[in-house]
Tab-separated table of C-alpha atoms in Angstrom:
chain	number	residue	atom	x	y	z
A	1	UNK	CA	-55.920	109.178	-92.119
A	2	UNK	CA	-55.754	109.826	-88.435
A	3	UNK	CA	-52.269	111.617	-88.505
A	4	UNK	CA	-53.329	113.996	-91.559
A	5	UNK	CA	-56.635	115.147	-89.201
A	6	UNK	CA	-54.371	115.777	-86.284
A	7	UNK	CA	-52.165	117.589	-88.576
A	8	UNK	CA	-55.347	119.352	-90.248
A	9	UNK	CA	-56.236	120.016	-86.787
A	10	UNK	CA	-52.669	121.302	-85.273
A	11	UNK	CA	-52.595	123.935	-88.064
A	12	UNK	CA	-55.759	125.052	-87.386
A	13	UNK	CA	-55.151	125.656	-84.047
A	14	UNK	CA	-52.287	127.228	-84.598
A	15	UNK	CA	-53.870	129.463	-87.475
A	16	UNK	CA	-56.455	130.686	-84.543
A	17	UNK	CA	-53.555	131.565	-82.161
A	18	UNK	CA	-52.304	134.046	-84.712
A	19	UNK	CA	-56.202	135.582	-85.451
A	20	UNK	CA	-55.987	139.205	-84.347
A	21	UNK	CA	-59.613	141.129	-83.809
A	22	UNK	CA	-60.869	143.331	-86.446
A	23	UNK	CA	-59.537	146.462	-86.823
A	24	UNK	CA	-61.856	149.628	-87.372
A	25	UNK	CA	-62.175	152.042	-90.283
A	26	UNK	CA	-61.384	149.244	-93.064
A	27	UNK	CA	-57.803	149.150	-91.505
A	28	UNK	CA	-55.561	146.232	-90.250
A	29	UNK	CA	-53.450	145.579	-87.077
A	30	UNK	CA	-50.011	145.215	-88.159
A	31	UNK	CA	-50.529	147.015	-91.393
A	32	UNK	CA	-47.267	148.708	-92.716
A	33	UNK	CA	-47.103	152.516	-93.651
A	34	UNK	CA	-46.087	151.608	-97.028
A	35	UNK	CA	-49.496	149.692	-97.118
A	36	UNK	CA	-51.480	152.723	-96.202
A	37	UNK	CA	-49.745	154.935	-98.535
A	38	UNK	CA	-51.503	153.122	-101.098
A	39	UNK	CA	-55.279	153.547	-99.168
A	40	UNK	CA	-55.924	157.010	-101.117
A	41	UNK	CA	-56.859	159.114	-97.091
A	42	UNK	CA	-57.459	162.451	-98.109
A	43	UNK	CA	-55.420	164.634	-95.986
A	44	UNK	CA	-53.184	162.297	-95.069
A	45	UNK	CA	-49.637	163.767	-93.117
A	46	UNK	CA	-47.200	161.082	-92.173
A	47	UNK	CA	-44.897	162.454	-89.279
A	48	UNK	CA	-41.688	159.937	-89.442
A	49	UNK	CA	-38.938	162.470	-87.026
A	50	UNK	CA	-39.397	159.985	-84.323
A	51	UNK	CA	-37.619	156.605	-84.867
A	52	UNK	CA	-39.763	154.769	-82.505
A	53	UNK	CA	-42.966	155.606	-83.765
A	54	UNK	CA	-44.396	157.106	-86.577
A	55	UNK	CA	-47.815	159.118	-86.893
A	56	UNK	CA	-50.184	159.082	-89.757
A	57	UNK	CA	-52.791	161.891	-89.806
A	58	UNK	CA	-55.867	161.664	-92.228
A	59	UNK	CA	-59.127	162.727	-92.639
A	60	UNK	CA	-60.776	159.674	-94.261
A	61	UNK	CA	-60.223	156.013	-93.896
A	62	UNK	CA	-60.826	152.917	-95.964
A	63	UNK	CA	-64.178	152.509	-94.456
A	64	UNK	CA	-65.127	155.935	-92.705
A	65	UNK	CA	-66.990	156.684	-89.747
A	66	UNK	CA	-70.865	157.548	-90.549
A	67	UNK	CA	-69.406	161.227	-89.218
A	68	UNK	CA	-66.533	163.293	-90.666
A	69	UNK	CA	-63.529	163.716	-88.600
A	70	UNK	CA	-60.015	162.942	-88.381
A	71	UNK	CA	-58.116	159.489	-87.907
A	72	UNK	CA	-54.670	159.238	-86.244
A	73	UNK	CA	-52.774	156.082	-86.616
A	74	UNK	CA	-49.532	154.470	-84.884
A	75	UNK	CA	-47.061	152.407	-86.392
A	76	UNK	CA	-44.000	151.039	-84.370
A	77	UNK	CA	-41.520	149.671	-86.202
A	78	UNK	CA	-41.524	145.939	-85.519
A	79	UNK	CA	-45.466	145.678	-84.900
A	80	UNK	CA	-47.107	147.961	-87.730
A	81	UNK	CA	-50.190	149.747	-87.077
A	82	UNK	CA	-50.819	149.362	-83.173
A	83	UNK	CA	-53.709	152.430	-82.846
A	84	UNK	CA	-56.246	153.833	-84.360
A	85	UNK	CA	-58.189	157.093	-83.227
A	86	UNK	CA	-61.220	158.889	-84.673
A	87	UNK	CA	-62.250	162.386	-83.552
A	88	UNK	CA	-65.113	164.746	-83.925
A	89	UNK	CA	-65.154	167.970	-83.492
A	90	UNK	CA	-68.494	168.918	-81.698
A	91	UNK	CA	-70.608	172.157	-80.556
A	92	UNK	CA	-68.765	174.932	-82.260
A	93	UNK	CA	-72.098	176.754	-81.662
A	94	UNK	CA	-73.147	176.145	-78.438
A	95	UNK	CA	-71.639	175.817	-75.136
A	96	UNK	CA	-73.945	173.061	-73.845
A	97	UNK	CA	-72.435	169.243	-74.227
A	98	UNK	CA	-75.506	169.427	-76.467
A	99	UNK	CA	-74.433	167.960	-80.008
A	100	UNK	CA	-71.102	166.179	-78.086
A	101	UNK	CA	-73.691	164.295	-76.236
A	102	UNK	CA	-75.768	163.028	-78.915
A	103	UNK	CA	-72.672	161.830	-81.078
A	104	UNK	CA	-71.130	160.312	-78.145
A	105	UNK	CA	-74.071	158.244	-76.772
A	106	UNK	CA	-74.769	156.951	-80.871
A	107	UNK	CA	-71.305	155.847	-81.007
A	108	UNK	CA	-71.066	154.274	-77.783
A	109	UNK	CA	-74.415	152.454	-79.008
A	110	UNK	CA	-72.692	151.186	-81.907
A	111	UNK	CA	-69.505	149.761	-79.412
A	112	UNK	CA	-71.976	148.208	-77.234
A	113	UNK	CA	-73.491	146.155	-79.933
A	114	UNK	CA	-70.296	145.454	-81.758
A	115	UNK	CA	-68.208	145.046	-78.166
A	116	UNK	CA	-70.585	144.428	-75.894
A	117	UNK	CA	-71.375	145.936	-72.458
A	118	UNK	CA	-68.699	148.508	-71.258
A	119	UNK	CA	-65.966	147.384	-68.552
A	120	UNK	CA	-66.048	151.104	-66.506
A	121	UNK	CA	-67.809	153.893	-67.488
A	122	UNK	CA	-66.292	157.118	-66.026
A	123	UNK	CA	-68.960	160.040	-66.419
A	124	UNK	CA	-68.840	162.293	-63.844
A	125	UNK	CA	-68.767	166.243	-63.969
A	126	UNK	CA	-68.867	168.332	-60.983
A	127	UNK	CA	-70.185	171.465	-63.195
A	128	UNK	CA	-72.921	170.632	-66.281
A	129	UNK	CA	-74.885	172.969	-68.480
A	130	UNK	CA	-72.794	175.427	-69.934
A	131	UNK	CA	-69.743	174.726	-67.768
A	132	UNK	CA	-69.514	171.348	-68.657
A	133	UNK	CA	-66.474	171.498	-71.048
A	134	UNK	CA	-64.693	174.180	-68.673
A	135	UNK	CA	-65.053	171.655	-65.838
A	136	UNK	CA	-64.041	168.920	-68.321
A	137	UNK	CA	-60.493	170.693	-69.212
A	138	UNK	CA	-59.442	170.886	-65.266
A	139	UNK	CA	-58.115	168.354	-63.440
A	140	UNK	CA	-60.039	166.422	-61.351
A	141	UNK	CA	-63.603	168.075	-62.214
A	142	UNK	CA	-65.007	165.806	-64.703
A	143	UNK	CA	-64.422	163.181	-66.902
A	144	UNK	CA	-66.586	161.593	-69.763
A	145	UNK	CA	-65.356	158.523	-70.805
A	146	UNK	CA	-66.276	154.361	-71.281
A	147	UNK	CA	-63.993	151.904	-72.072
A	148	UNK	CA	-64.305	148.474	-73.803
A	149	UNK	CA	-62.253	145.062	-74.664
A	150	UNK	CA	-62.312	142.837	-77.872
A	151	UNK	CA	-60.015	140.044	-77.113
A	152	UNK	CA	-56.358	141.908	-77.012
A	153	UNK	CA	-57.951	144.832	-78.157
A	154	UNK	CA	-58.968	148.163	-75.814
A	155	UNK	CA	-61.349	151.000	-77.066
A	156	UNK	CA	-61.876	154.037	-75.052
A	157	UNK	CA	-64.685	156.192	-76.019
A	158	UNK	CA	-63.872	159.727	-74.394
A	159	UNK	CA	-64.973	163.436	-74.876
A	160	UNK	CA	-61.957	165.887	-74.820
A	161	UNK	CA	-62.077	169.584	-74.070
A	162	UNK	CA	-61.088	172.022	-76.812
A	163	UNK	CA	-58.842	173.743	-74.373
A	164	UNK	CA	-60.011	177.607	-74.796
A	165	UNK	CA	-63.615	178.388	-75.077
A	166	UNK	CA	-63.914	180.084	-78.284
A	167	UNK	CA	-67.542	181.442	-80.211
A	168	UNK	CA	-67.725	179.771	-83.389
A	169	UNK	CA	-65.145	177.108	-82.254
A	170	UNK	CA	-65.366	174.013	-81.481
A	171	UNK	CA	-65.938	173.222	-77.587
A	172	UNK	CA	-64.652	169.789	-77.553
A	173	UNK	CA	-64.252	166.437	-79.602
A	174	UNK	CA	-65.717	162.910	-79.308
A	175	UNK	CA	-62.582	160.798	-79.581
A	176	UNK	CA	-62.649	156.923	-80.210
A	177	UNK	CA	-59.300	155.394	-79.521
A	178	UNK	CA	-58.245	151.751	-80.341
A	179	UNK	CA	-55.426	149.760	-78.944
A	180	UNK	CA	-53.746	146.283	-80.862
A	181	UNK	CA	-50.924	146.049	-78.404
A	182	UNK	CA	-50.666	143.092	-76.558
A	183	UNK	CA	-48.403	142.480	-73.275
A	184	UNK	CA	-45.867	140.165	-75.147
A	185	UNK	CA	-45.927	143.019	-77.884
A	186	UNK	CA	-44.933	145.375	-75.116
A	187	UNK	CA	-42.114	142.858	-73.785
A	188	UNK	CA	-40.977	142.335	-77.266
A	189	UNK	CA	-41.179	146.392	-77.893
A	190	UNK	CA	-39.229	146.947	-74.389
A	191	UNK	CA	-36.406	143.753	-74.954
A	192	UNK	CA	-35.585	145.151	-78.388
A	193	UNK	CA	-35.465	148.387	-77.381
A	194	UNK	CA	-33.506	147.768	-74.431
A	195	UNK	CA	-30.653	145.665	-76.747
A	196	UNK	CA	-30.310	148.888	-78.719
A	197	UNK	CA	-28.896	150.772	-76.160
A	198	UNK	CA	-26.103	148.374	-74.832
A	199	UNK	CA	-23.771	149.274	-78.084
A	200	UNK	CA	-22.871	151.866	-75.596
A	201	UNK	CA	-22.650	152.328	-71.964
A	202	UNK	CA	-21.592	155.880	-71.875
């Protein structure tokens, strides 16, 4: 009796070792492409030229964000799905951080209650009011941005400028980003890469 709870108890523990968090959008960590082939995203654009990674483009997920936008989704070839990003396009008719502001603060309420408190939140902008998203596309003027952990996961919550500041265009996007990529992951990624290359020394 004793030895089949310490073996009820050994695979348990080892079933929790393997538990990875909760990926957003209805999506998995370590889900294969061929697997989200089969989800039905409308939109969806798979971008396979690169042999190390390959890019999924959609604009709907399993289980969508309460706004529209579009998801962008890694896959590396040993791991699966490794990232996840969501972005909004915001203030196409305005040049005030005005509807960017109120989408960005609601989602980073819903990460805070989900994640918890941030680690760092980097909001700083040397120019505001209508210069806010010029200021926030050079270098070293501004940045709007708070970053979270779940376990081995990282989320960074960021607005991103537009890049020219067009009437009628968008001014900027709220962009959530999500990260399954754990340091032995990376050692794994860098050791197997690494092996490829020594079939020749040229």
């Amino acid at each position: 009796m004793i030895k089949k709870i310490l073996i009820a108890s050994l695979l348990l523990a080892l079933a929790g070792c393997d538990q990875k968090p909760q990926a957003p959008f209805g999506f998995e960590w370590g889900q294969t492409i061929e697997k989200t082939k089969t989800q039905n995203l409308r939109k969806m654009d798979v971008n396979d030229e690169y042999s190390y990674v390959t890019f999924i483009h959609a604009d709907s997920a399993p289980d969508p964000s309460a706004y529209s936008g579009r998801y962008f989704l890694v896959f590396r070839p040993k791991f699966g799905l490794t990232n996840i990003s969501f972005s909004k396009d915001v203030d196409q008719s305005s040049m005030l951080f005005d509807e960017g502001q109120r989408i960005y603060n609601d989602i980073a309420a819903k990460l805070e209650k989900k994640y918890g408190k941030p680690l760092e939140i980097l909001e700083k902008m040397d120019r505001d009011g209508t210069e806010f998203y010029d200021c926030l596309s050079k270098e070293g003027c501004g940045q709007w941005e708070r970053k979270y952990k779940n376990k081995d996961m990282s989320i960074i919550l960021k607005m991103q400028p537009a890049g020219m500041l067009i009437p009628d265009f968008a001014k900027g996007s709220v962009n959530v980003e999500y990260e399954y990529f754990t340091d032995d992951m990376r050692k794994e990624d860098f050791n197997s890469s690494h092996d490829k290359g020594k079939d020749n020394n040229f």
